[in-house]
Amino acid sequence: MNTIENRFRAIRVALLFIFLVYLLLLLKVVLFKVASPLTVFEYMLKFNLVDFKRNVNLGSNFVPFKTISSYIFHTANQNIVIRNVMGNLILFIPFGFLLPVITGRNLNFVSLMTISFLLSLVLELIQLFSRIGSFDVDDLILNTLGALIGFITLNVITKIIRFRTKTIN
């Protein structure tokens, strides 16, 4: 194995480590911001339909763009808008950037969108069933869009590198 292959392997290992740390931080921010993993697990074990229905009725949003439009058009405190809308976007940008790099495959736009949507859906469903947060379809939209921004950023950077490499050679 030559040194270039060793460097690429070392970079991929480092990026895999970064991706795993990112996923742990994502879980901390989304699921464990107010409760420990044990508490979340305990809540899920103590699931009852009455509490679940109350949580769904009081704190869940199943209408696309309802929360986003409420934040943008009806919230005077811009910090809430930035924290919620931009936070959900920014939270998934690393996912869209790193996943194609560490898998070593050419994930297309639809594949990445599907995977990021499913990850976000799983996180939202855990919040819903554990009652540690609320289900919001707008979070699914913003998280998926954030991953797509990361994916597009990776593709732009890749094209710039390829173009510069061609012009140097």
GROMACS .gro file of N, CA and C in nm, residues 11-114:
model
  312
   11ILE      N    1  -0.778   0.946   0.656
   11ILE     CA    2  -0.879   1.051   0.648
   11ILE      C    3  -1.019   0.992   0.664
   12ARG      N    4  -1.044   0.879   0.599
   12ARG     CA    5  -1.176   0.815   0.612
   12ARG      C    6  -1.202   0.769   0.755
   13VAL      N    7  -1.102   0.716   0.822
   13VAL     CA    8  -1.117   0.673   0.961
   13VAL      C    9  -1.146   0.795   1.049
   14ALA      N   10  -1.074   0.903   1.025
   14ALA     CA   11  -1.097   1.027   1.102
   14ALA      C   12  -1.238   1.080   1.077
   15LEU      N   13  -1.283   1.078   0.952
   15LEU     CA   14  -1.418   1.125   0.920
   15LEU      C   15  -1.525   1.033   0.980
   16LEU      N   16  -1.499   0.904   0.983
   16LEU     CA   17  -1.593   0.812   1.047
   16LEU      C   18  -1.604   0.844   1.196
   17PHE      N   19  -1.492   0.870   1.261
   17PHE     CA   20  -1.492   0.907   1.402
   17PHE      C   21  -1.570   1.037   1.422
   18ILE      N   22  -1.546   1.135   1.337
   18ILE     CA   23  -1.619   1.263   1.344
   18ILE      C   24  -1.769   1.239   1.326
   19PHE      N   25  -1.805   1.153   1.231
   19PHE     CA   26  -1.946   1.123   1.206
   19PHE      C   27  -2.011   1.057   1.328
   20LEU      N   28  -1.942   0.964   1.392
   20LEU     CA   29  -1.996   0.899   1.511
   20LEU      C   30  -2.012   0.998   1.626
   21VAL      N   31  -1.915   1.085   1.644
   21VAL     CA   32  -1.927   1.191   1.746
   21VAL      C   33  -2.044   1.282   1.713
   22TYR      N   34  -2.058   1.318   1.586
   22TYR     CA   35  -2.172   1.399   1.542
   22TYR      C   36  -2.305   1.332   1.577
   23LEU      N   37  -2.317   1.201   1.547
   23LEU     CA   38  -2.442   1.129   1.577
   23LEU      C   39  -2.472   1.129   1.727
   24LEU      N   40  -2.368   1.112   1.809
   24LEU     CA   41  -2.388   1.118   1.954
   24LEU      C   42  -2.434   1.256   1.998
   25LEU      N   43  -2.373   1.359   1.942
   25LEU     CA   44  -2.415   1.496   1.975
   25LEU      C   45  -2.557   1.523   1.926
   26LEU      N   46  -2.592   1.469   1.811
   26LEU     CA   47  -2.728   1.483   1.758
   26LEU      C   48  -2.829   1.421   1.855
   27LEU      N   49  -2.798   1.302   1.903
   27LEU     CA   50  -2.885   1.238   2.001
   27LEU      C   51  -2.896   1.320   2.129
   28LYS      N   52  -2.784   1.375   2.172
   28LYS     CA   53  -2.785   1.459   2.293
   28LYS      C   54  -2.873   1.582   2.272
   29VAL      N   55  -2.860   1.649   2.162
   29VAL     CA   56  -2.935   1.772   2.136
   29VAL      C   57  -3.084   1.744   2.116
   30VAL      N   58  -3.115   1.639   2.042
   30VAL     CA   59  -3.255   1.612   2.007
   30VAL      C   60  -3.328   1.534   2.117
   31LEU      N   61  -3.268   1.428   2.165
   31LEU     CA   62  -3.340   1.341   2.257
   31LEU      C   63  -3.307   1.363   2.404
   32PHE      N   64  -3.184   1.394   2.433
   32PHE     CA   65  -3.142   1.396   2.572
   32PHE      C   66  -3.113   1.537   2.624
   33LYS      N   67  -3.180   1.636   2.565
   33LYS     CA   68  -3.158   1.775   2.609
   33LYS      C   69  -3.218   1.799   2.746
   34VAL      N   70  -3.325   1.728   2.780
   34VAL     CA   71  -3.390   1.747   2.910
   34VAL      C   72  -3.396   1.619   2.992
   35ALA      N   73  -3.364   1.507   2.933
   35ALA     CA   74  -3.373   1.380   3.004
   35ALA      C   75  -3.255   1.291   2.967
   36SER      N   76  -3.219   1.205   3.060
   36SER     CA   77  -3.110   1.111   3.034
   36SER      C   78  -3.161   0.995   2.949
   37PRO      N   79  -3.071   0.920   2.887
   37PRO     CA   80  -3.115   0.804   2.809
   37PRO      C   81  -3.197   0.706   2.893
   38LEU      N   82  -3.162   0.689   3.019
   38LEU     CA   83  -3.237   0.599   3.106
   38LEU      C   84  -3.379   0.649   3.128
   39THR      N   85  -3.394   0.780   3.146
   39THR     CA   86  -3.526   0.839   3.166
   39THR      C   87  -3.612   0.821   3.041
   40VAL      N   88  -3.554   0.844   2.925
   40VAL     CA   89  -3.628   0.825   2.800
   40VAL      C   90  -3.675   0.681   2.788
   41PHE      N   91  -3.585   0.587   2.816
   41PHE     CA   92  -3.619   0.445   2.809
   41PHE      C   93  -3.730   0.412   2.910
   42GLU      N   94  -3.719   0.468   3.029
   42GLU     CA   95  -3.820   0.445   3.133
   42GLU      C   96  -3.956   0.500   3.090
   43TYR      N   97  -3.958   0.619   3.031
   43TYR     CA   98  -4.083   0.677   2.981
   43TYR      C   99  -4.147   0.588   2.876
   44MET      N  100  -4.064   0.532   2.790
   44MET     CA  101  -4.118   0.447   2.685
   44MET      C  102  -4.174   0.317   2.742
   45LEU      N  103  -4.111   0.265   2.848
   45LEU     CA  104  -4.162   0.144   2.911
   45LEU      C  105  -4.294   0.170   2.984
   46LYS      N  106  -4.311   0.291   3.034
   46LYS     CA  107  -4.433   0.327   3.108
   46LYS      C  108  -4.539   0.388   3.016
   47PHE      N  109  -4.530   0.359   2.891
   47PHE     CA  110  -4.623   0.414   2.792
   47PHE      C  111  -4.767   0.380   2.829
   48ASN      N  112  -4.853   0.482   2.822
   48ASN     CA  113  -4.996   0.454   2.834
   48ASN      C  114  -5.070   0.542   2.733
   49LEU      N  115  -5.179   0.490   2.686
   49LEU     CA  116  -5.252   0.553   2.576
   49LEU      C  117  -5.311   0.689   2.612
   50VAL      N  118  -5.355   0.706   2.735
   50VAL     CA  119  -5.415   0.834   2.776
   50VAL      C  120  -5.312   0.946   2.769
   51ASP      N  121  -5.194   0.923   2.827
   51ASP     CA  122  -5.088   1.024   2.822
   51ASP      C  123  -5.042   1.049   2.679
   52PHE      N  124  -5.036   0.940   2.602
   52PHE     CA  125  -4.995   0.953   2.463
   52PHE      C  126  -5.092   1.042   2.384
   53LYS      N  127  -5.222   1.017   2.399
   53LYS     CA  128  -5.323   1.098   2.329
   53LYS      C  129  -5.315   1.244   2.371
   54ARG      N  130  -5.297   1.269   2.500
   54ARG     CA  131  -5.286   1.407   2.549
   54ARG      C  132  -5.163   1.475   2.488
   55ASN      N  133  -5.052   1.404   2.484
   55ASN     CA  134  -4.929   1.459   2.427
   55ASN      C  135  -4.947   1.488   2.278
   56VAL      N  136  -5.012   1.397   2.207
   56VAL     CA  137  -5.036   1.418   2.063
   56VAL      C  138  -5.125   1.540   2.042
   57ASN      N  139  -5.230   1.551   2.120
   57ASN     CA  140  -5.324   1.663   2.104
   57ASN      C  141  -5.266   1.797   2.145
   58LEU      N  142  -5.185   1.800   2.248
   58LEU     CA  143  -5.135   1.927   2.300
   58LEU      C  144  -5.004   1.973   2.236
   59GLY      N  145  -4.917   1.880   2.205
   59GLY     CA  146  -4.785   1.925   2.164
   59GLY      C  147  -4.736   1.882   2.029
   60SER      N  148  -4.820   1.820   1.949
   60SER     CA  149  -4.773   1.769   1.821
   60SER      C  150  -4.828   1.853   1.706
   61ASN      N  151  -4.750   1.856   1.600
   61ASN     CA  152  -4.792   1.926   1.478
   61ASN      C  153  -4.777   1.830   1.360
   62PHE      N  154  -4.888   1.802   1.295
   62PHE     CA  155  -4.889   1.715   1.178
   62PHE      C  156  -4.919   1.792   1.050
   63VAL      N  157  -4.928   1.924   1.059
   63VAL     CA  158  -4.960   2.009   0.944
   63VAL      C  159  -4.830   2.072   0.892
   64PRO      N  160  -4.788   2.037   0.770
   64PRO     CA  161  -4.664   2.092   0.716
   64PRO      C  162  -4.666   2.245   0.712
   65PHE      N  163  -4.555   2.303   0.753
   65PHE     CA  164  -4.527   2.447   0.752
   65PHE      C  165  -4.607   2.528   0.855
   66LYS      N  166  -4.686   2.463   0.938
   66LYS     CA  167  -4.763   2.534   1.040
   66LYS      C  168  -4.670   2.600   1.142
   67THR      N  169  -4.577   2.524   1.198
   67THR     CA  170  -4.486   2.578   1.298
   67THR      C  171  -4.390   2.678   1.235
   68ILE      N  172  -4.339   2.646   1.118
   68ILE     CA  173  -4.245   2.736   1.051
   68ILE      C  174  -4.310   2.872   1.025
   69SER      N  175  -4.431   2.871   0.968
   69SER     CA  176  -4.498   2.998   0.940
   69SER      C  177  -4.534   3.072   1.068
   70SER      N  178  -4.570   2.999   1.171
   70SER     CA  179  -4.599   3.061   1.300
   70SER      C  180  -4.475   3.132   1.355
   71TYR      N  181  -4.360   3.064   1.348
   71TYR     CA  182  -4.236   3.126   1.394
   71TYR      C  183  -4.201   3.250   1.312
   72ILE      N  184  -4.211   3.239   1.182
   72ILE     CA  185  -4.167   3.348   1.095
   72ILE      C  186  -4.263   3.466   1.099
   73PHE      N  187  -4.392   3.440   1.094
   73PHE     CA  188  -4.488   3.550   1.079
   73PHE      C  189  -4.554   3.597   1.209
   74HIS      N  190  -4.549   3.517   1.312
   74HIS     CA  191  -4.624   3.553   1.433
   74HIS      C  192  -4.540   3.558   1.560
   75THR      N  193  -4.411   3.545   1.549
   75THR     CA  194  -4.326   3.549   1.667
   75THR      C  195  -4.243   3.675   1.666
   76ALA      N  196  -4.258   3.754   1.770
   76ALA     CA  197  -4.183   3.879   1.781
   76ALA      C  198  -4.038   3.854   1.821
   77ASN      N  199  -4.014   3.749   1.896
   77ASN     CA  200  -3.880   3.717   1.944
   77ASN      C  201  -3.803   3.642   1.835
   78GLN      N  202  -3.713   3.711   1.768
   78GLN     CA  203  -3.639   3.650   1.657
   78GLN      C  204  -3.542   3.542   1.704
   79ASN      N  205  -3.504   3.544   1.832
   79ASN     CA  206  -3.417   3.438   1.884
   79ASN      C  207  -3.486   3.303   1.877
   80ILE      N  208  -3.617   3.301   1.900
   80ILE     CA  209  -3.693   3.176   1.891
   80ILE      C  210  -3.694   3.126   1.747
   81VAL      N  211  -3.712   3.217   1.653
   81VAL     CA  212  -3.713   3.181   1.511
   81VAL      C  213  -3.577   3.123   1.472
   82ILE      N  214  -3.472   3.193   1.508
   82ILE     CA  215  -3.337   3.149   1.472
   82ILE      C  216  -3.306   3.014   1.537
   83ARG      N  217  -3.337   3.002   1.665
   83ARG     CA  218  -3.304   2.879   1.736
   83ARG      C  219  -3.382   2.759   1.681
   84ASN      N  220  -3.508   2.776   1.651
   84ASN     CA  221  -3.589   2.663   1.607
   84ASN      C  222  -3.577   2.634   1.458
   85VAL      N  223  -3.594   2.734   1.375
   85VAL     CA  224  -3.589   2.711   1.230
   85VAL      C  225  -3.445   2.686   1.186
   86MET      N  226  -3.358   2.779   1.216
   86MET     CA  227  -3.219   2.763   1.174
   86MET      C  228  -3.151   2.646   1.246
   87GLY      N  229  -3.187   2.625   1.372
   87GLY     CA  230  -3.128   2.515   1.447
   87GLY      C  231  -3.158   2.381   1.384
   88ASN      N  232  -3.283   2.360   1.342
   88ASN     CA  233  -3.318   2.234   1.278
   88ASN      C  234  -3.249   2.217   1.143
   89LEU      N  235  -3.231   2.326   1.071
   89LEU     CA  236  -3.156   2.319   0.945
   89LEU      C  237  -3.010   2.283   0.970
   90ILE      N  238  -2.947   2.360   1.056
   90ILE     CA  239  -2.803   2.345   1.083
   90ILE      C  240  -2.772   2.209   1.144
   91LEU      N  241  -2.863   2.158   1.223
   91LEU     CA  242  -2.842   2.031   1.293
   91LEU      C  243  -2.812   1.915   1.198
   92PHE      N  244  -2.870   1.916   1.079
   92PHE     CA  245  -2.854   1.804   0.986
   92PHE      C  246  -2.758   1.833   0.870
   93ILE      N  247  -2.702   1.952   0.861
   93ILE     CA  248  -2.604   1.980   0.754
   93ILE      C  249  -2.486   1.884   0.762
   94PRO      N  250  -2.426   1.860   0.880
   94PRO     CA  251  -2.315   1.764   0.884
   94PRO      C  252  -2.354   1.624   0.837
   95PHE      N  253  -2.476   1.584   0.863
   95PHE     CA  254  -2.522   1.451   0.820
   95PHE      C  255  -2.517   1.441   0.668
   96GLY      N  256  -2.570   1.542   0.600
   96GLY     CA  257  -2.572   1.542   0.454
   96GLY      C  258  -2.434   1.553   0.393
   97PHE      N  259  -2.342   1.613   0.466
   97PHE     CA  260  -2.205   1.630   0.418
   97PHE      C  261  -2.123   1.504   0.443
   98LEU      N  262  -2.133   1.449   0.564
   98LEU     CA  263  -2.045   1.338   0.603
   98LEU      C  264  -2.090   1.200   0.556
   99LEU      N  265  -2.220   1.176   0.552
   99LEU     CA  266  -2.266   1.041   0.516
   99LEU      C  267  -2.213   0.994   0.380
  100PRO      N  268  -2.223   1.074   0.274
  100PRO     CA  269  -2.168   1.027   0.146
  100PRO      C  270  -2.016   1.005   0.151
  101VAL      N  271  -1.947   1.085   0.230
  101VAL     CA  272  -1.802   1.073   0.238
  101VAL      C  273  -1.763   0.943   0.308
  102ILE      N  274  -1.826   0.913   0.421
  102ILE     CA  275  -1.784   0.795   0.497
  102ILE      C  276  -1.834   0.664   0.437
  103THR      N  277  -1.945   0.669   0.363
  103THR     CA  278  -1.993   0.545   0.303
  103THR      C  279  -1.909   0.507   0.181
  104GLY      N  280  -1.843   0.606   0.123
  104GLY     CA  281  -1.760   0.578   0.006
  104GLY      C  282  -1.842   0.548  -0.118
  105ARG      N  283  -1.972   0.564  -0.107
  105ARG     CA  284  -2.060   0.539  -0.221
  105ARG      C  285  -2.107   0.672  -0.277
  106ASN      N  286  -2.151   0.666  -0.399
  106ASN     CA  287  -2.210   0.785  -0.457
  106ASN      C  288  -2.359   0.787  -0.424
  107LEU      N  289  -2.392   0.841  -0.309
  107LEU     CA  290  -2.532   0.855  -0.272
  107LEU      C  291  -2.592   0.964  -0.358
  108ASN      N  292  -2.706   0.937  -0.416
  108ASN     CA  293  -2.769   1.041  -0.495
  108ASN      C  294  -2.860   1.125  -0.405
  109PHE      N  295  -2.914   1.229  -0.464
  109PHE     CA  296  -2.999   1.326  -0.396
  109PHE      C  297  -3.117   1.257  -0.327
  110VAL      N  298  -3.185   1.169  -0.398
  110VAL     CA  299  -3.304   1.102  -0.345
  110VAL      C  300  -3.267   1.007  -0.230
  111SER      N  301  -3.158   0.934  -0.245
  111SER     CA  302  -3.114   0.842  -0.139
  111SER      C  303  -3.081   0.918  -0.011
  112LEU      N  304  -3.006   1.025  -0.024
  112LEU     CA  305  -2.970   1.103   0.094
  112LEU      C  306  -3.095   1.165   0.157
  113MET      N  307  -3.185   1.215   0.075
  113MET     CA  308  -3.308   1.274   0.126
  113MET      C  309  -3.389   1.169   0.203
  114THR      N  310  -3.397   1.050   0.150
  114THR     CA  311  -3.472   0.942   0.214
  114THR      C  312  -3.409   0.903   0.347
   0.00000   0.00000   0.00000
